[in-house]
PDB file of C-alpha atoms in Angstrom:
ATOM      1  CA  MET X   1       0.038  -0.030  -0.242  1.00 39.00           C
ATOM      2  CA  SER X   2       1.334   3.475  -0.930  1.00 41.00           C
ATOM      3  CA  LYS X   3       2.496   5.785   1.759  1.00 45.00           C
ATOM      4  CA  PHE X   4       0.725   8.438   0.006  1.00 45.00           C
ATOM      5  CA  LYS X   5      -3.112   9.174   0.438  1.00 47.00           C
ATOM      6  CA  VAL X   6      -5.101   9.959  -2.901  1.00 46.00           C
ATOM      7  CA  GLY X   7      -8.218  11.956  -2.917  1.00 49.00           C
ATOM      8  CA  PRO X   8      -9.772  15.454  -3.542  1.00 51.00           C
ATOM      9  CA  ASP X   9      -7.786  16.851  -0.674  1.00 56.00           C
ATOM     10  CA  THR X  10      -4.511  15.367  -1.018  1.00 56.00           C
ATOM     11  CA  ALA X  11      -1.727  15.172  -3.565  1.00 58.00           C
ATOM     12  CA  GLU X  12      -2.519  12.326  -6.211  1.00 63.00           C
ATOM     13  CA  ARG X  13       1.061  12.211  -6.929  1.00 61.00           C
ATOM     14  CA  PRO X  14       4.162  11.652  -4.570  1.00 58.00           C
ATOM     15  CA  TRP X  15       6.073  14.744  -6.007  1.00 53.00           C
ATOM     16  CA  ASP X  16       3.095  17.090  -5.408  1.00 63.00           C
ATOM     17  CA  THR X  17       4.057  16.902  -1.770  1.00 73.00           C
ATOM     18  CA  GLN X  18       8.059  16.112  -1.957  1.00 84.00           C
ATOM     19  CA  PRO X  19       9.591  16.720  -5.193  1.00 90.00           C
ATOM     20  CA  THR X  20      12.736  14.391  -5.835  1.00 93.00           C
ATOM     21  CA  ALA X  21      16.219  16.126  -6.461  1.00 94.00           C
ATOM     22  CA  LEU X  22      15.649  15.118 -10.291  1.00 96.00           C
ATOM     23  CA  GLN X  23      12.063  16.728 -10.586  1.00 95.00           C
ATOM     24  CA  CYS X  24      13.493  19.888  -9.071  1.00 95.00           C
ATOM     25  CA  ALA X  25      16.641  20.024 -11.221  1.00 97.00           C
ATOM     26  CA  LEU X  26      14.322  19.381 -14.278  1.00 97.00           C
ATOM     27  CA  GLY X  27      11.820  22.060 -13.003  1.00 97.00           C
ATOM     28  CA  ARG X  28      14.903  24.920 -12.556  1.00 97.00           C
ATOM     29  CA  ALA X  29      16.169  23.784 -15.973  1.00 98.00           C
ATOM     30  CA  GLU X  30      12.940  24.317 -17.726  1.00 97.00           C
ATOM     31  CA  ARG X  31      12.480  27.742 -15.897  1.00 98.00           C
ATOM     32  CA  TRP X  32      15.693  28.596 -16.771  1.00 98.00           C
ATOM     33  CA  GLN X  33      15.095  27.739 -20.733  1.00 98.00           C
ATOM     34  CA  ARG X  34      11.758  29.942 -20.668  1.00 98.00           C
ATOM     35  CA  MET X  35      14.005  32.828 -18.992  1.00 97.00           C
ATOM     36  CA  LEU X  36      16.628  32.570 -21.898  1.00 97.00           C
ATOM     37  CA  LYS X  37      13.725  32.128 -24.406  1.00 97.00           C
ATOM     38  CA  PHE X  38      11.498  34.873 -23.426  1.00 97.00           C
ATOM     39  CA  GLY X  39      14.365  37.230 -22.777  1.00 97.00           C
ATOM     40  CA  ASP X  40      14.491  37.476 -18.913  1.00 97.00           C
ATOM     41  CA  ALA X  41      18.126  36.937 -19.211  1.00 97.00           C
ATOM     42  CA  SER X  42      20.061  37.562 -22.479  1.00 97.00           C
ATOM     43  CA  SER X  43      22.722  34.576 -21.827  1.00 97.00           C
ATOM     44  CA  ILE X  44      23.612  31.976 -19.490  1.00 97.00           C
ATOM     45  CA  SER X  45      26.301  34.266 -18.059  1.00 97.00           C
ATOM     46  CA  ASP X  46      23.396  36.783 -17.315  1.00 97.00           C
ATOM     47  CA  LEU X  47      21.303  33.946 -15.997  1.00 97.00           C
ATOM     48  CA  ALA X  48      24.017  32.899 -13.946  1.00 97.00           C
ATOM     49  CA  ALA X  49      24.254  36.378 -12.412  1.00 97.00           C
ATOM     50  CA  LYS X  50      20.703  36.781 -11.863  1.00 96.00           C
ATOM     51  CA  GLU X  51      20.345  33.459 -10.239  1.00 96.00           C
ATOM     52  CA  GLY X  52      23.583  33.762  -7.960  1.00 97.00           C
ATOM     53  CA  THR X  53      24.814  30.445  -9.238  1.00 96.00           C
ATOM     54  CA  ASP X  54      27.747  29.222 -11.325  1.00 95.00           C
ATOM     55  CA  PHE X  55      27.711  29.269 -15.295  1.00 96.00           C
ATOM     56  CA  SER X  56      28.762  25.662 -15.706  1.00 96.00           C
ATOM     57  CA  TYR X  57      26.027  24.598 -13.369  1.00 96.00           C
ATOM     58  CA  ILE X  58      23.219  26.304 -15.292  1.00 97.00           C
ATOM     59  CA  ALA X  59      24.765  25.039 -18.555  1.00 96.00           C
ATOM     60  CA  ARG X  60      24.646  21.421 -17.154  1.00 96.00           C
ATOM     61  CA  LEU X  61      21.206  21.443 -15.904  1.00 97.00           C
ATOM     62  CA  LEU X  62      20.075  22.948 -19.102  1.00 97.00           C
ATOM     63  CA  ASN X  63      20.896  19.959 -20.892  1.00 96.00           C
ATOM     64  CA  LEU X  64      18.052  18.497 -19.047  1.00 97.00           C
ATOM     65  CA  THR X  65      15.781  20.345 -21.195  1.00 96.00           C
ATOM     66  CA  THR X  66      16.730  18.143 -24.225  1.00 95.00           C
ATOM     67  CA  LEU X  67      15.755  14.564 -22.386  1.00 95.00           C
ATOM     68  CA  ALA X  68      13.847  12.160 -24.341  1.00 94.00           C
ATOM     69  CA  PRO X  69      10.130  12.269 -23.577  1.00 95.00           C
ATOM     70  CA  GLN X  70      10.380   8.894 -21.875  1.00 95.00           C
ATOM     71  CA  LEU X  71      13.117  10.079 -19.736  1.00 96.00           C
ATOM     72  CA  VAL X  72      11.074  13.234 -18.739  1.00 96.00           C
ATOM     73  CA  VAL X  73       8.078  10.947 -17.964  1.00 96.00           C
ATOM     74  CA  ALA X  74      10.396   8.727 -15.789  1.00 96.00           C
ATOM     75  CA  ILE X  75      11.751  11.665 -13.856  1.00 96.00           C
ATOM     76  CA  LEU X  76       8.251  12.805 -13.143  1.00 94.00           C
ATOM     77  CA  ASP X  77       6.871   9.533 -12.282  1.00 93.00           C
ATOM     78  CA  ASP X  78      10.245   8.803 -10.236  1.00 92.00           C
ATOM     79  CA  THR X  79      10.792   5.551 -12.160  1.00 94.00           C
ATOM     80  CA  LEU X  80      14.301   5.980 -13.163  1.00 95.00           C
ATOM     81  CA  PRO X  81      16.950   3.302 -12.328  1.00 95.00           C
ATOM     82  CA  SER X  82      17.969   3.450  -8.671  1.00 92.00           C
ATOM     83  CA  GLY X  83      20.812   5.690  -8.101  1.00 94.00           C
ATOM     84  CA  THR X  84      20.266   7.842 -11.206  1.00 96.00           C
ATOM     85  CA  THR X  85      21.725  11.197 -10.849  1.00 95.00           C
ATOM     86  CA  VAL X  86      21.763  14.800 -12.594  1.00 95.00           C
ATOM     87  CA  ASN X  87      25.147  14.097 -13.685  1.00 94.00           C
ATOM     88  CA  ASP X  88      24.102  10.662 -15.457  1.00 95.00           C
ATOM     89  CA  LEU X  89      21.576  12.612 -17.526  1.00 95.00           C
ATOM     90  CA  ALA X  90      23.292  16.118 -18.039  1.00 94.00           C
ATOM     91  CA  ILE X  91      27.027  15.817 -18.570  1.00 92.00           C
ATOM     92  CA  ASN X  92      27.835  14.919 -22.173  1.00 89.00           C
ATOM     93  CA  PRO X  93      24.566  13.575 -23.330  1.00 87.00           C
ATOM     94  CA  PRO X  94      24.401  11.984 -26.635  1.00 87.00           C
ATOM     95  CA  LEU X  95      22.548  13.761 -29.520  1.00 87.00           C
ATOM     96  CA  LEU X  96      20.059  10.935 -30.249  1.00 91.00           C
ATOM     97  CA  TRP X  97      17.334  10.252 -27.534  1.00 91.00           C
ATOM     98  CA  ALA X  98      17.461   6.394 -28.099  1.00 93.00           C
ATOM     99  CA  GLU X  99      21.414   6.658 -27.282  1.00 93.00           C
ATOM    100  CA  ARG X 100      20.769   8.553 -24.191  1.00 92.00           C
ATOM    101  CA  VAL X 101      17.949   6.087 -22.972  1.00 93.00           C
ATOM    102  CA  THR X 102      20.403   3.090 -23.641  1.00 94.00           C
ATOM    103  CA  GLN X 103      23.183   4.942 -22.259  1.00 93.00           C
ATOM    104  CA  LEU X 104      21.597   5.363 -18.726  1.00 93.00           C
ATOM    105  CA  GLU X 105      20.170   2.053 -18.889  1.00 94.00           C
ATOM    106  CA  LEU X 106      23.311   0.409 -19.416  1.00 94.00           C
ATOM    107  CA  LYS X 107      25.131   2.298 -16.474  1.00 93.00           C
ATOM    108  CA  ARG X 108      21.908   2.150 -14.138  1.00 94.00           C
ATOM    109  CA  GLY X 109      19.588  -0.271 -15.191  1.00 94.00           C
ATOM    110  CA  ARG X 110      16.231  -0.562 -17.030  1.00 93.00           C
ATOM    111  CA  LEU X 111      13.664   2.191 -16.412  1.00 91.00           C
ATOM    112  CA  ARG X 112      10.792   1.266 -14.051  1.00 88.00           C
ATOM    113  CA  GLY X 113       7.500   1.088 -14.530  1.00 75.00           C
TER     114      GLY X 113
END
């Protein structure tokens, strides 16, 4: 039985109450991508200054905005292989979605669910 209650007065998904680190990172990356797209920041350097964080951290996390849809779903559903980190997904990602999924599964195991 799930430790999370489901109903009209409660969250239907676990991350509605307690997001995982990967869910937070994905949300942050998507927000930064929108800031760049809509001109709230003119560059990654400008964004880093506005956010008070490191250029390389932002550049790395922005790679999460290019994940294969099935990996985004796995992040949101918390069904990535155990031990998967931001670095597994954001550092030197392959260009093709299928290669990225294969690379992750070879390193960490198959996607759950």
